[in-house]
Coordinates of C-alpha atoms in Angstrom, one line a residue:
M13 CA 107.3 118.0 97.0
A14 CA 107.1 121.5 98.4
T15 CA 103.4 121.1 98.8
R16 CA 104.0 117.8 100.7
I17 CA 106.5 119.4 103.0
V18 CA 104.0 122.2 103.9
I19 CA 101.4 119.4 104.6
A20 CA 104.0 117.7 106.8
L21 CA 104.7 120.9 108.7
L22 CA 101.0 121.4 109.3
A23 CA 100.7 117.8 110.5
A24 CA 103.6 118.4 112.9
G25 CA 101.9 121.5 114.2
L26 CA 104.6 123.8 113.0
A27 CA 104.0 127.3 111.5
G28 CA 106.2 129.1 109.1
T29 CA 108.1 128.3 105.9
A30 CA 110.2 125.1 105.7
A31 CA 113.9 125.9 106.1
Q32 CA 115.8 125.3 103.0
F33 CA 118.3 122.5 103.2
P34 CA 121.7 123.3 101.9
D35 CA 122.9 121.3 98.9
P36 CA 125.4 118.6 99.9
A37 CA 127.9 120.3 97.5
G38 CA 128.3 122.9 100.3
R39 CA 129.1 120.3 102.9
N40 CA 131.9 120.4 105.4
P41 CA 135.2 118.8 104.4
A42 CA 135.7 115.3 105.6
G43 CA 136.9 114.9 109.1
P44 CA 137.9 111.9 111.2
E45 CA 135.5 109.1 111.7
P46 CA 132.6 110.3 114.0
A47 CA 132.4 109.0 117.5
R48 CA 129.7 106.4 118.1
A49 CA 130.0 106.5 121.9
A50 CA 126.9 105.5 123.8
A51 CA 126.8 106.9 127.3
A52 CA 129.8 105.7 129.3
Q53 CA 128.9 102.5 131.0
P54 CA 130.1 101.4 134.5
E55 CA 132.9 98.9 134.7
P56 CA 131.7 95.4 135.4
A57 CA 131.9 94.4 139.1
G58 CA 134.4 91.8 140.2
P59 CA 137.7 90.7 138.8
E60 CA 138.4 90.5 135.1
P61 CA 136.6 87.5 133.6
A62 CA 138.8 84.4 133.1
R63 CA 139.9 83.8 129.6
A64 CA 139.6 80.6 127.8
A65 CA 141.3 80.1 124.5
F66 CA 139.6 78.1 121.8
A67 CA 141.3 76.9 118.7
R68 CA 139.4 78.3 115.8
T69 CA 139.5 77.0 112.4
D70 CA 138.6 79.6 109.8
P71 CA 135.5 78.3 108.0
A72 CA 135.2 78.6 104.3
R73 CA 133.6 82.0 103.6
S74 CA 130.6 82.0 101.3
P75 CA 128.2 84.8 100.3
S76 CA 125.1 84.9 102.3
A77 CA 122.9 85.9 99.3
S78 CA 120.4 83.2 98.6
P79 CA 121.2 81.0 95.6
P80 CA 118.6 80.7 92.8
G81 CA 115.5 78.8 93.9
A82 CA 116.4 79.1 97.6
V83 CA 114.0 80.6 100.1
A84 CA 115.3 84.0 101.1
P85 CA 115.9 84.7 104.8
P86 CA 113.6 87.2 106.4
R87 CA 114.6 90.9 106.1
T88 CA 115.2 91.6 109.8
V89 CA 118.5 93.6 109.6
S90 CA 119.2 97.3 109.0
G91 CA 122.7 98.6 108.6
W92 CA 124.6 101.9 108.8
L93 CA 126.6 102.8 105.7
P94 CA 129.7 104.9 106.8
Y95 CA 130.5 107.7 104.4
W96 CA 134.3 107.2 105.0
D97 CA 134.0 103.7 103.5
Q98 CA 131.1 104.4 101.1
E99 CA 132.0 102.1 98.2
G100 CA 132.9 99.1 100.4
A101 CA 129.8 99.5 102.5
Y102 CA 127.5 99.9 99.5
A103 CA 128.9 96.7 97.9
D104 CA 128.4 94.9 101.3
A105 CA 124.8 96.1 101.4
L106 CA 124.0 94.9 97.9
A107 CA 125.6 91.5 98.6
H108 CA 123.3 91.1 101.6
A109 CA 120.2 92.9 100.3
D110 CA 118.0 89.8 100.8
Q111 CA 118.5 90.3 104.6
L112 CA 118.5 94.1 104.8
H113 CA 115.2 96.0 105.0
T114 CA 116.9 99.4 105.6
V115 CA 120.3 101.0 105.0
S116 CA 121.1 104.2 106.9
P117 CA 123.9 106.1 105.2
F118 CA 125.8 108.1 107.8
W119 CA 125.4 111.2 105.7
Y120 CA 124.3 114.2 107.7
Q121 CA 125.4 116.3 110.7
A122 CA 123.2 118.8 112.5
V123 CA 125.2 121.8 113.5
S124 CA 122.5 124.2 114.6
A125 CA 118.7 124.5 114.8
G126 CA 118.5 125.6 111.2
R127 CA 121.5 123.9 109.6
V128 CA 122.3 120.4 108.7
D129 CA 125.5 119.7 106.7
G130 CA 126.2 116.8 104.4
H131 CA 129.2 114.6 104.8
P132 CA 131.2 113.7 101.7
G133 CA 129.0 111.7 99.3
A134 CA 125.8 112.7 101.0
G135 CA 122.7 112.1 98.8
E136 CA 124.5 110.3 96.1
R137 CA 121.8 109.2 93.7
R138 CA 123.6 106.2 92.4
I139 CA 123.6 104.7 95.9
V140 CA 120.0 105.6 96.7
D141 CA 118.7 104.2 93.4
G142 CA 120.9 101.1 93.7
L143 CA 119.6 100.3 97.1
H144 CA 116.0 100.9 96.1
A145 CA 116.5 98.6 93.1
A146 CA 117.6 95.9 95.5
G147 CA 114.5 96.3 97.5
V148 CA 116.2 98.2 100.4
K149 CA 114.8 101.3 102.0
V150 CA 117.2 104.3 102.4
V151 CA 116.8 106.1 105.7
P152 CA 119.8 108.4 106.2
T153 CA 121.2 109.2 109.6
V154 CA 121.4 112.7 111.0
M155 CA 124.0 112.8 113.8
E156 CA 125.5 115.6 115.8
T157 CA 128.6 116.4 117.8
M158 CA 127.5 119.8 119.3
K159 CA 129.3 121.5 122.1
P160 CA 128.0 120.8 125.6
G161 CA 124.6 122.4 126.1
A162 CA 124.1 123.5 122.5
L163 CA 121.7 120.7 121.6
G164 CA 119.9 121.1 124.9
S165 CA 119.3 124.8 124.2
I166 CA 117.6 123.8 120.9
L167 CA 115.5 121.1 122.5
T168 CA 114.3 123.3 125.4
S169 CA 113.3 126.3 123.2
P170 CA 109.9 125.8 121.4
T171 CA 111.0 128.2 118.7
R172 CA 114.4 126.7 118.0
R173 CA 113.0 123.2 118.3
A174 CA 110.3 124.0 115.7
T175 CA 113.0 125.4 113.4
H176 CA 115.0 122.2 113.7
V177 CA 112.0 120.0 112.9
R178 CA 111.4 122.2 109.8
T179 CA 115.0 121.8 108.8
L180 CA 114.9 118.0 109.2
L181 CA 111.6 117.7 107.2
A182 CA 113.1 119.7 104.4
L183 CA 116.1 117.4 104.3
A184 CA 113.8 114.3 104.2
G185 CA 112.0 115.8 101.3
S186 CA 115.1 116.9 99.4
R187 CA 115.9 113.4 98.0
D188 CA 114.0 110.2 97.4
Y189 CA 114.6 109.0 100.9
D190 CA 112.3 106.7 102.9
G191 CA 112.7 108.5 106.1
L192 CA 115.3 109.8 108.6
D193 CA 117.3 108.2 111.5
L194 CA 118.0 110.6 114.3
D195 CA 121.3 109.8 116.2
Y196 CA 121.7 112.6 118.7
E197 CA 124.1 111.6 121.5
S198 CA 125.5 114.7 123.1
L199 CA 122.3 115.2 125.1
A200 CA 123.2 112.1 127.1
A201 CA 125.7 114.2 129.0
S202 CA 123.1 116.7 130.3
G203 CA 123.6 117.4 134.0
D204 CA 121.3 116.9 137.0
A205 CA 119.9 120.5 136.8
T206 CA 118.8 120.2 133.1
Y207 CA 118.4 116.6 132.0
R208 CA 114.6 116.5 132.8
K209 CA 113.9 119.5 130.6
V210 CA 116.3 118.3 127.9
R211 CA 114.6 114.8 128.0
A212 CA 111.1 116.3 127.6
G213 CA 112.3 118.6 124.8
Y214 CA 113.8 115.7 122.9
A215 CA 110.7 113.7 123.3
K216 CA 108.7 116.6 121.9
L217 CA 111.1 116.9 119.0
V218 CA 110.7 113.2 118.2
E219 CA 106.9 113.5 118.4
D220 CA 106.8 116.5 116.0
L221 CA 109.4 115.1 113.6
C222 CA 107.7 111.7 113.4
R223 CA 104.3 113.2 112.8
G224 CA 105.8 115.3 110.0
L225 CA 107.6 112.4 108.4
R226 CA 104.5 110.2 108.5
A227 CA 102.7 113.0 106.6
L228 CA 105.4 112.7 104.0
D229 CA 104.9 108.9 104.0
K230 CA 108.4 108.4 105.4
Q231 CA 109.7 106.5 108.3
C232 CA 110.9 107.9 111.6
V233 CA 113.8 106.0 113.2
I234 CA 115.3 107.1 116.5
T235 CA 118.7 105.8 117.7
V236 CA 119.4 105.8 121.4
S237 CA 122.0 104.5 123.9
P238 CA 121.1 101.7 126.3
K239 CA 119.0 102.4 129.4
T240 CA 120.0 100.5 132.5
A241 CA 119.7 101.0 136.2
T242 CA 122.5 103.5 136.1
T243 CA 122.6 104.9 132.6
G244 CA 120.4 106.3 129.9
R245 CA 118.2 108.6 132.0
I246 CA 118.0 111.1 129.2
W247 CA 115.8 108.9 127.1
D248 CA 112.0 108.9 127.5
Y249 CA 111.7 105.4 126.0
A250 CA 107.9 105.4 126.3
A251 CA 107.5 108.7 124.5
I252 CA 110.0 107.7 121.8
G253 CA 108.2 104.3 121.4
R254 CA 104.8 105.9 120.9
A255 CA 106.1 108.4 118.3
A256 CA 108.8 106.5 116.3
D257 CA 108.4 103.7 113.8
R258 CA 111.6 102.0 115.2
M259 CA 113.9 102.6 118.1
R260 CA 117.5 101.5 117.6
I261 CA 119.4 100.7 120.8
M262 CA 123.2 101.0 120.4
A263 CA 124.0 97.8 122.4
Y264 CA 127.7 98.2 122.4
D265 CA 130.5 100.1 124.1
Y266 CA 129.9 98.7 127.6
H267 CA 133.6 99.2 127.7
W268 CA 134.5 102.2 125.5
K269 CA 137.5 103.7 124.0
G270 CA 138.0 106.2 126.9
G271 CA 137.8 103.5 129.6
K272 CA 139.6 100.3 130.6
P273 CA 139.8 97.3 128.3
G274 CA 136.9 94.9 128.3
P275 CA 134.0 93.5 126.3
L276 CA 131.8 95.8 124.2
C277 CA 128.7 93.8 125.3
S278 CA 127.6 90.7 127.1
P279 CA 124.4 88.6 127.3
Q280 CA 123.9 89.7 130.9
W281 CA 124.0 93.4 129.8
Y282 CA 121.6 92.7 126.9
D283 CA 119.2 91.1 129.3
E284 CA 119.1 94.3 131.5
I285 CA 118.8 96.6 128.4
L286 CA 115.9 94.6 126.9
R287 CA 114.1 94.1 130.2
I288 CA 113.9 97.8 130.6
A289 CA 113.3 98.7 126.9
T290 CA 110.5 96.2 126.3
A291 CA 108.7 97.4 129.4
D292 CA 108.2 100.8 127.6
V293 CA 108.4 100.0 123.9
P294 CA 106.8 97.2 121.8
A295 CA 109.4 94.6 120.9
S296 CA 108.3 94.9 117.3
K297 CA 109.6 98.5 117.3
I298 CA 113.0 97.7 118.8
E299 CA 116.2 97.1 116.9
V300 CA 119.2 95.9 118.8
D301 CA 122.4 97.3 117.3
V302 CA 125.3 94.8 117.2
P303 CA 128.9 95.9 116.8
G304 CA 131.0 94.8 113.8
Y305 CA 134.0 96.3 115.4
G306 CA 136.2 96.5 118.5
W307 CA 138.7 98.5 120.5
D308 CA 142.5 98.1 120.7
W309 CA 143.6 99.4 124.2
P310 CA 146.9 99.7 125.9
A311 CA 146.6 96.9 128.5
D312 CA 146.9 99.4 131.4
G313 CA 144.0 101.5 130.0
K314 CA 145.9 104.7 130.6
S315 CA 145.2 106.1 127.1
R316 CA 142.4 105.9 124.6
A317 CA 141.8 102.8 122.5
K318 CA 142.1 102.6 118.8
H319 CA 139.0 101.6 116.7
V320 CA 139.3 98.4 114.8
T321 CA 136.8 96.7 112.5
W322 CA 136.3 93.0 112.8
K323 CA 138.4 92.6 109.6
E324 CA 141.3 94.7 111.2
A325 CA 141.0 92.9 114.5
E326 CA 141.2 89.4 112.9
A327 CA 144.0 90.4 110.6
L328 CA 146.0 91.7 113.6
R329 CA 145.3 88.5 115.6
V330 CA 146.5 86.3 112.8
A331 CA 149.6 88.6 112.2
K332 CA 150.5 88.3 115.9
N333 CA 149.9 84.5 115.8
V334 CA 147.5 84.6 118.7
P335 CA 145.0 81.8 119.2
Y336 CA 141.3 82.7 118.9
A337 CA 139.7 83.1 122.4
L338 CA 136.1 83.7 123.4
D339 CA 135.7 85.2 126.8
P340 CA 133.4 82.8 128.8
A341 CA 131.7 85.6 130.7
S342 CA 130.9 88.1 128.0
R343 CA 130.9 85.6 125.1
T344 CA 132.9 88.0 123.0
P345 CA 136.4 87.4 121.3
H346 CA 139.5 89.1 122.6
F347 CA 143.3 88.7 122.5
G348 CA 146.4 90.4 123.8
Y349 CA 149.7 91.2 122.0
Q350 CA 153.0 93.0 122.4
D351 CA 153.6 96.2 120.5
G352 CA 157.2 97.1 121.1
E353 CA 157.5 97.9 124.8
Q354 CA 153.7 98.1 125.2
R355 CA 151.3 95.4 126.0
R356 CA 147.9 95.8 124.2
E357 CA 144.5 94.2 124.5
V358 CA 141.8 93.9 121.8
W359 CA 138.1 93.2 122.4
Y360 CA 135.7 93.0 119.5
Q361 CA 132.7 91.1 118.2
D362 CA 132.2 88.4 115.6
A363 CA 129.6 86.0 114.3
R364 CA 130.3 83.5 117.1
G365 CA 129.9 86.1 119.8
V366 CA 126.6 87.5 118.3
A367 CA 125.2 84.0 118.1
E368 CA 125.8 83.8 121.9
H369 CA 123.8 87.0 122.4
L370 CA 120.8 86.4 120.2
P371 CA 119.0 84.1 122.7
V372 CA 118.5 87.2 124.9
L373 CA 116.7 88.9 122.0
R374 CA 114.5 85.9 121.5
K375 CA 113.7 85.9 125.2
Y376 CA 112.2 89.4 124.9
G377 CA 110.6 88.9 121.5
V378 CA 112.9 91.2 119.6
A379 CA 113.4 90.0 116.0
N380 CA 115.2 93.0 114.5
T381 CA 118.9 93.9 114.6
A382 CA 121.0 96.7 113.2
L383 CA 124.7 96.6 112.3
W384 CA 127.3 99.2 113.0
A385 CA 128.6 99.2 110.4
L386 CA 128.4 97.7 106.9
N387 CA 131.8 96.4 105.7
F388 CA 133.1 96.3 109.3
E389 CA 131.7 92.8 110.1
D390 CA 132.6 89.2 110.1
P391 CA 131.0 87.7 106.9
E392 CA 129.7 84.8 108.9
L393 CA 127.5 87.2 110.8
W394 CA 124.9 87.1 108.0
P395 CA 123.9 83.5 108.3
V396 CA 123.8 83.9 112.1
L397 CA 121.4 86.8 111.8
A398 CA 119.3 84.9 109.2
R399 CA 118.8 82.1 111.8
G400 CA 117.7 84.7 114.3

């Protein structure tokens, strides 16, 4: 493996010895669930969409795994496996392995140019081997939550950038992984004076990393936030599309935890996202990331929302005896409830909502989706994704 890493470094055009990746046993202690905030999106124009309540009968839940003799659905889905729910998410992945081509355990965090730490459970061989046995590729995610400017200083320095690529390639070669998924979000906040240099530096990082991963016969997956007329300027989609095997677009958090209540996504927003993305990146390389979660806001939006999975949102709706409602504008479910003296509002996504969004993907020829995150989702989502 050491020889292969040296070959990969040569392929990436990097001199020097590969950085040694620290064993996950030396990882940082577990912290709170990492943020998955795409760049803050503008609030939708106009008044809050009218709400129409629909009586919803809970259909009988059935596993989406194909019965013996049935034709398996196409493998068009990838999913993130959160380390804070590793066992539940792993069981969910195995239950839907016939639809999953890739699982990305959310295992690693870049903290500097030469250091990547493992979250609890990172690199667990039982999970890697179990997914491989089910025919699913394992492409761990490397995320970061660096202080403002820290990532930019790595990306805009050829020396530090090369060090970081060597560190990532050493990580990719440290286990029987099928590639890496890079989920670097702090660069989205780069200011007017620096964002062009940071964008170019990130594109160069992606180019060098992807070249090195291919030399190791591994996949290069890049996760980005949506690019619209007013957001996402930090991403050079064309350069990322040329270098990467797949580009995952986090198509959620149109309304985010730090803003006012509202839908996480809408078909209209998806249309803008994919119109721009497919102009620069082949549709076959794009994965649209759908949410299996939601946010529970105070109705006045004066403080941050609480994260809820689909399971938690639905359990809360039932406990509060609130009818199921699908917003007619965003085609996503939502409800309000009273919590003591405070009125609260929950917006989330489920199988019915995703089914209303998928025609936009078909319009732009995008067949692949990703799920944030395994064991968050409505179980009925799987047959919806199988139908495409």
